XYZ file of C-alpha atoms in Angstrom:
98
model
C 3.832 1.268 12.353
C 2.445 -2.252 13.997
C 4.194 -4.714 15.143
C 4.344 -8.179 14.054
C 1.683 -10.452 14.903
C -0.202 -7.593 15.722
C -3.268 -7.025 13.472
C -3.586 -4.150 11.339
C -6.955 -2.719 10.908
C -7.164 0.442 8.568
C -9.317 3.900 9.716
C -10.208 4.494 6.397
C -10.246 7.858 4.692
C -12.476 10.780 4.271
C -13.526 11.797 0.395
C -14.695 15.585 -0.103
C -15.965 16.710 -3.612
C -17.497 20.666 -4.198
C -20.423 18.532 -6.134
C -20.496 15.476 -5.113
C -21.761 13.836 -2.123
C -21.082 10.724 -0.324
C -18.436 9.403 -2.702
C -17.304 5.941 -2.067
C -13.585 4.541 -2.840
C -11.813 1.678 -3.240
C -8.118 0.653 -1.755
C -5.181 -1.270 -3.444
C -2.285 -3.113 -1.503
C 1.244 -3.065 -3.016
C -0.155 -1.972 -6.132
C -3.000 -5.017 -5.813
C -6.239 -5.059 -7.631
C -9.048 -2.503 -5.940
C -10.725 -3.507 -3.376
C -13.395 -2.450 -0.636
C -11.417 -1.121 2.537
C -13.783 -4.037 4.482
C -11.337 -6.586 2.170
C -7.983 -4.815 3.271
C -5.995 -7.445 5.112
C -2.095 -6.660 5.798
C 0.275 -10.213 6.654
C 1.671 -8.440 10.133
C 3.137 -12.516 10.375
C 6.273 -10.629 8.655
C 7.998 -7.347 8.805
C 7.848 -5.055 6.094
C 6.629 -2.023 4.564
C 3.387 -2.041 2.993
C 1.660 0.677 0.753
C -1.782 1.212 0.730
C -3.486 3.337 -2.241
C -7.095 4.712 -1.601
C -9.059 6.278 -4.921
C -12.067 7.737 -5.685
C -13.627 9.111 -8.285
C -16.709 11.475 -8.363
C -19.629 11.497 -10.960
C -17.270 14.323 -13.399
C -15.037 11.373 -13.780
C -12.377 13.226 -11.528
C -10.072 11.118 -9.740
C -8.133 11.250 -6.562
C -5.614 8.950 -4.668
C -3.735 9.293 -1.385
C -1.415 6.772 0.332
C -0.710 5.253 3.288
C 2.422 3.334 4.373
C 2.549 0.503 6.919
C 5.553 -1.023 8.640
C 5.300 -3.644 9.952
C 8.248 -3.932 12.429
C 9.859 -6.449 14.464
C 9.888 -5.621 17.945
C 12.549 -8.229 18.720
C 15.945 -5.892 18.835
C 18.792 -6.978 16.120
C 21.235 -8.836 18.476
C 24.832 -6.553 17.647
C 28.040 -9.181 17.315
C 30.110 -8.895 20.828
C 33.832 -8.180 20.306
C 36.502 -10.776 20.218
C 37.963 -10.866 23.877
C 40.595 -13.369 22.653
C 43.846 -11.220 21.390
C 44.846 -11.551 17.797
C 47.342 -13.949 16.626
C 50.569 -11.968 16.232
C 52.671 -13.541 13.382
C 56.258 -15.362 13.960
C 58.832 -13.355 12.552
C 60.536 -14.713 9.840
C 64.546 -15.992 10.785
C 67.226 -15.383 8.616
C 69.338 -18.747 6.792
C 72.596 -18.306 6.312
């Protein structure tokens, strides 16, 4: 979670492959086109929830993903509504004709 108008930088992940050494991978925002994780930028000028997809794939062709969700939150409290102090209206009753 950042806040907003803070600036969001990712860590980055760590790939592992039995075979394979120093695999690189590419990340995706909200379902974006890939990208280099040096390209990642996240609006924090908003709040909302972000999702960030990471993917690699060895020299096999295998290929894994993991994901990371940011929130961006608003710090600023939602103010609650105060109650009425004023006393509710209480209706006339209703007089009889003859």
């Amino acid at each position: 979670t950042v806040e907003v108008g803070s600036t969001y930088t990712d860590l980055g992940a760590v790939v592992a492959d039995n075979v394979d050494n120093n695999l690189g991978y590419t990340v995706s925002l909200n379902g974006g086109a890939e990208i280099t994780i040096d390209q990642l930028v996240i609006d924090t000028s908003v709040a909302g929830t972000h999702t960030i997809e990471f993917k690699a794939t060895d020299q096999a062709g295998n290929t894994g993903t993991a994901t990371r969700q940011v929130i961006v939150k608003d710090p600023t409290p939602t103010p609650t509504p105060e109650a009425s102090s004023e006393p509710e209206p209480t209706p006339e009753p209703e007089s009889a004709s003859s």
